GROMACS .gro file of C-alpha atoms in nm:
model
  146
    1MET     CA    1   2.518  -0.803   0.835
    2TRP     CA    2   2.299  -0.828   0.528
    3GLU     CA    3   1.944  -0.712   0.595
    4ILE     CA    4   1.674  -0.927   0.440
    5THR     CA    5   1.330  -0.780   0.412
    6GLU     CA    6   1.003  -0.949   0.326
    7LYS     CA    7   0.985  -0.735   0.012
    8ASN     CA    8   1.328  -0.848  -0.109
    9LEU     CA    9   1.255  -1.214  -0.037
   10TYR     CA   10   0.923  -1.188  -0.219
   11LYS     CA   11   1.089  -1.036  -0.525
   12HIS     CA   12   1.365  -1.294  -0.513
   13ILE     CA   13   1.128  -1.592  -0.492
   14TYR     CA   14   0.910  -1.440  -0.763
   15TYR     CA   15   1.208  -1.391  -0.994
   16CYS     CA   16   1.360  -1.734  -0.932
   17SER     CA   17   1.030  -1.918  -0.949
   18THR     CA   18   0.952  -1.781  -1.293
   19GLN     CA   19   1.282  -1.886  -1.454
   20ASP     CA   20   1.268  -2.146  -1.731
   21GLY     CA   21   1.291  -2.498  -1.597
   22CYS     CA   22   1.235  -2.402  -1.236
   23GLU     CA   23   0.895  -2.570  -1.201
   24SER     CA   24   0.841  -2.411  -0.862
   25THR     CA   25   0.553  -2.496  -0.634
   26GLN     CA   26   0.598  -2.159  -0.465
   27ILE     CA   27   0.410  -1.961  -0.728
   28THR     CA   28   0.102  -2.033  -0.940
   29LYS     CA   29  -0.038  -1.854  -1.244
   30GLU     CA   30  -0.306  -1.703  -1.020
   31SER     CA   31  -0.059  -1.585  -0.755
   32LYS     CA   32   0.157  -1.433  -1.029
   33MET     CA   33  -0.150  -1.254  -1.166
   34LYS     CA   34  -0.233  -1.124  -0.817
   35TYR     CA   35   0.124  -1.000  -0.775
   36GLU     CA   36   0.117  -0.824  -1.113
   37ALA     CA   37  -0.225  -0.666  -1.053
   38TYR     CA   38  -0.116  -0.528  -0.718
   39HIS     CA   39   0.219  -0.396  -0.837
   40GLN     CA   40   0.097  -0.246  -1.164
   41VAL     CA   41  -0.184  -0.057  -0.989
   42TYR     CA   42   0.051   0.054  -0.712
   43SER     CA   43   0.328   0.165  -0.947
   44TYR     CA   44   0.091   0.380  -1.154
   45THR     CA   45  -0.144   0.513  -0.887
   46GLY     CA   46   0.013   0.461  -0.545
   47TYR     CA   47  -0.299   0.273  -0.434
   48GLU     CA   48  -0.281  -0.073  -0.279
   49LEU     CA   49  -0.534  -0.288  -0.459
   50ASP     CA   50  -0.604  -0.508  -0.158
   51LYS     CA   51  -0.706  -0.201   0.045
   52LEU     CA   52  -0.964  -0.078  -0.207
   53GLU     CA   53  -1.337  -0.156  -0.225
   54GLU     CA   54  -1.419  -0.417  -0.489
   55LYS     CA   55  -1.744  -0.403  -0.685
   56ASN     CA   56  -1.869  -0.446  -1.040
   57GLY     CA   57  -1.546  -0.591  -1.177
   58THR     CA   58  -1.316  -0.316  -1.051
   59TYR     CA   59  -1.189  -0.147  -0.735
   60TYR     CA   60  -1.273   0.194  -0.594
   61THR     CA   61  -1.081   0.441  -0.379
   62GLU     CA   62  -1.230   0.583  -0.058
   63SER     CA   63  -1.339   0.889  -0.256
   64GLY     CA   64  -1.526   0.667  -0.505
   65GLU     CA   65  -1.283   0.688  -0.797
   66ASP     CA   66  -1.257   0.382  -1.020
   67ILE     CA   67  -0.897   0.258  -1.000
   68LEU     CA   68  -0.906   0.177  -1.373
   69ASP     CA   69  -0.973   0.545  -1.455
   70LEU     CA   70  -0.674   0.642  -1.241
   71VAL     CA   71  -0.459   0.378  -1.413
   72ASN     CA   72  -0.567   0.507  -1.755
   73HIS     CA   73  -0.466   0.865  -1.671
   74ALA     CA   74  -0.137   0.755  -1.516
   75VAL     CA   75  -0.040   0.539  -1.814
   76GLU     CA   76  -0.126   0.823  -2.052
   77ASP     CA   77   0.084   1.067  -1.849
   78THR     CA   78   0.388   0.846  -1.799
   79GLY     CA   79   0.699   0.861  -2.009
   80LYS     CA   80   0.780   0.500  -1.917
   81VAL     CA   81   0.548   0.349  -2.177
   82PRO     CA   82   0.597   0.436  -2.546
   83LYS     CA   83   0.292   0.599  -2.703
   84GLU     CA   84   0.223   0.304  -2.935
   85TYR     CA   85   0.202   0.065  -2.634
   86LYS     CA   86  -0.004   0.273  -2.391
   87GLN     CA   87  -0.337   0.117  -2.490
   88GLN     CA   88  -0.190  -0.231  -2.467
   89MET     CA   89  -0.057  -0.153  -2.117
   90LYS     CA   90  -0.394  -0.018  -2.005
   91ASN     CA   91  -0.573  -0.325  -2.145
   92TRP     CA   92  -0.334  -0.559  -1.964
   93ILE     CA   93  -0.382  -0.383  -1.630
   94HIS     CA   94  -0.761  -0.375  -1.685
   95ASP     CA   95  -0.756  -0.751  -1.743
   96LEU     CA   96  -0.552  -0.810  -1.428
   97VAL     CA   97  -0.778  -0.592  -1.215
   98SER     CA   98  -1.104  -0.729  -1.351
   99THR     CA   99  -0.985  -1.088  -1.311
  100MET     CA  100  -0.886  -1.019  -0.951
  101SER     CA  101  -1.224  -0.857  -0.891
  102VAL     CA  102  -1.413  -1.156  -1.031
  103LYS     CA  103  -1.202  -1.413  -0.845
  104GLY     CA  104  -1.192  -1.210  -0.524
  105TRP     CA  105  -0.869  -1.090  -0.365
  106ASN     CA  106  -0.887  -1.335  -0.075
  107ASN     CA  107  -0.977  -1.627  -0.303
  108VAL     CA  108  -0.640  -1.616  -0.480
  109SER     CA  109  -0.348  -1.747  -0.278
  110ASP     CA  110  -0.028  -1.554  -0.236
  111MET     CA  111   0.308  -1.705  -0.315
  112THR     CA  112   0.435  -1.954  -0.062
  113LEU     CA  113   0.782  -1.880   0.060
  114SER     CA  114   0.997  -2.184   0.141
  115ILE     CA  115   1.352  -2.101   0.241
  116LEU     CA  116   1.602  -2.316   0.425
  117TYR     CA  117   1.845  -2.139   0.657
  118GLY     CA  118   2.182  -2.290   0.734
  119LYS     CA  119   2.546  -2.203   0.793
  120GLY     CA  120   2.591  -2.114   0.426
  121GLY     CA  121   2.299  -1.871   0.422
  122LEU     CA  122   1.954  -1.895   0.268
  123LYS     CA  123   1.842  -2.148   0.007
  124ASP     CA  124   1.517  -2.159  -0.193
  125MET     CA  125   1.323  -2.482  -0.158
  126LYS     CA  126   1.046  -2.664  -0.346
  127GLN     CA  127   1.161  -2.596  -0.701
  128LEU     CA  128   1.376  -2.785  -0.951
  129ILE     CA  129   1.635  -2.509  -0.977
  130SER     CA  130   1.752  -2.389  -0.639
  131TYR     CA  131   1.921  -2.063  -0.560
  132GLN     CA  132   2.132  -1.988  -0.259
  133CYS     CA  133   2.281  -1.684  -0.093
  134ASP     CA  134   2.639  -1.732   0.019
  135ALA     CA  135   2.669  -1.578   0.365
  136ASP     CA  136   3.043  -1.521   0.312
  137ASN     CA  137   3.003  -1.353  -0.024
  138ARG     CA  138   3.043  -0.976   0.022
  139LYS     CA  139   2.831  -0.905  -0.286
  140ARG     CA  140   2.544  -1.118  -0.152
  141ALA     CA  141   2.478  -1.256  -0.498
  142TRP     CA  142   2.214  -1.521  -0.555
  143TYR     CA  143   2.333  -1.802  -0.776
  144SER     CA  144   2.217  -2.132  -0.913
  145VAL     CA  145   2.308  -2.441  -0.716
  146THR     CA  146   2.317  -2.768  -0.909
   0.00000   0.00000   0.00000
């Protein structure tokens, strides 16, 4: 049996909802920004943004470190970002974090997940392009349904 986790569903809805022409009501610009802020900070620092203390336009760890300082060091040290784009990456993450701080984590909604379950498997709802998982398909591929 195919195991579906909340994380996989979230990534799937996020991916499908941002495709051209989808016009999904499951994700907004703000919820996308919240998703990106969380995942960029987590991928570079291992810290969960929603668990940190917010003040003065940024977030702080339990030991009082500014998360933006940790992001800066991590981006500088990573081999994932080419040298000529490191500053741009840091600026982008800074903008995400400061916007989340100003808006307030709990004041920005998360994505809404709307999935229909039936004999054929799972199907995304509330968007112009729908995607479905075929329960009989051994590869468990998601595909467009017209």
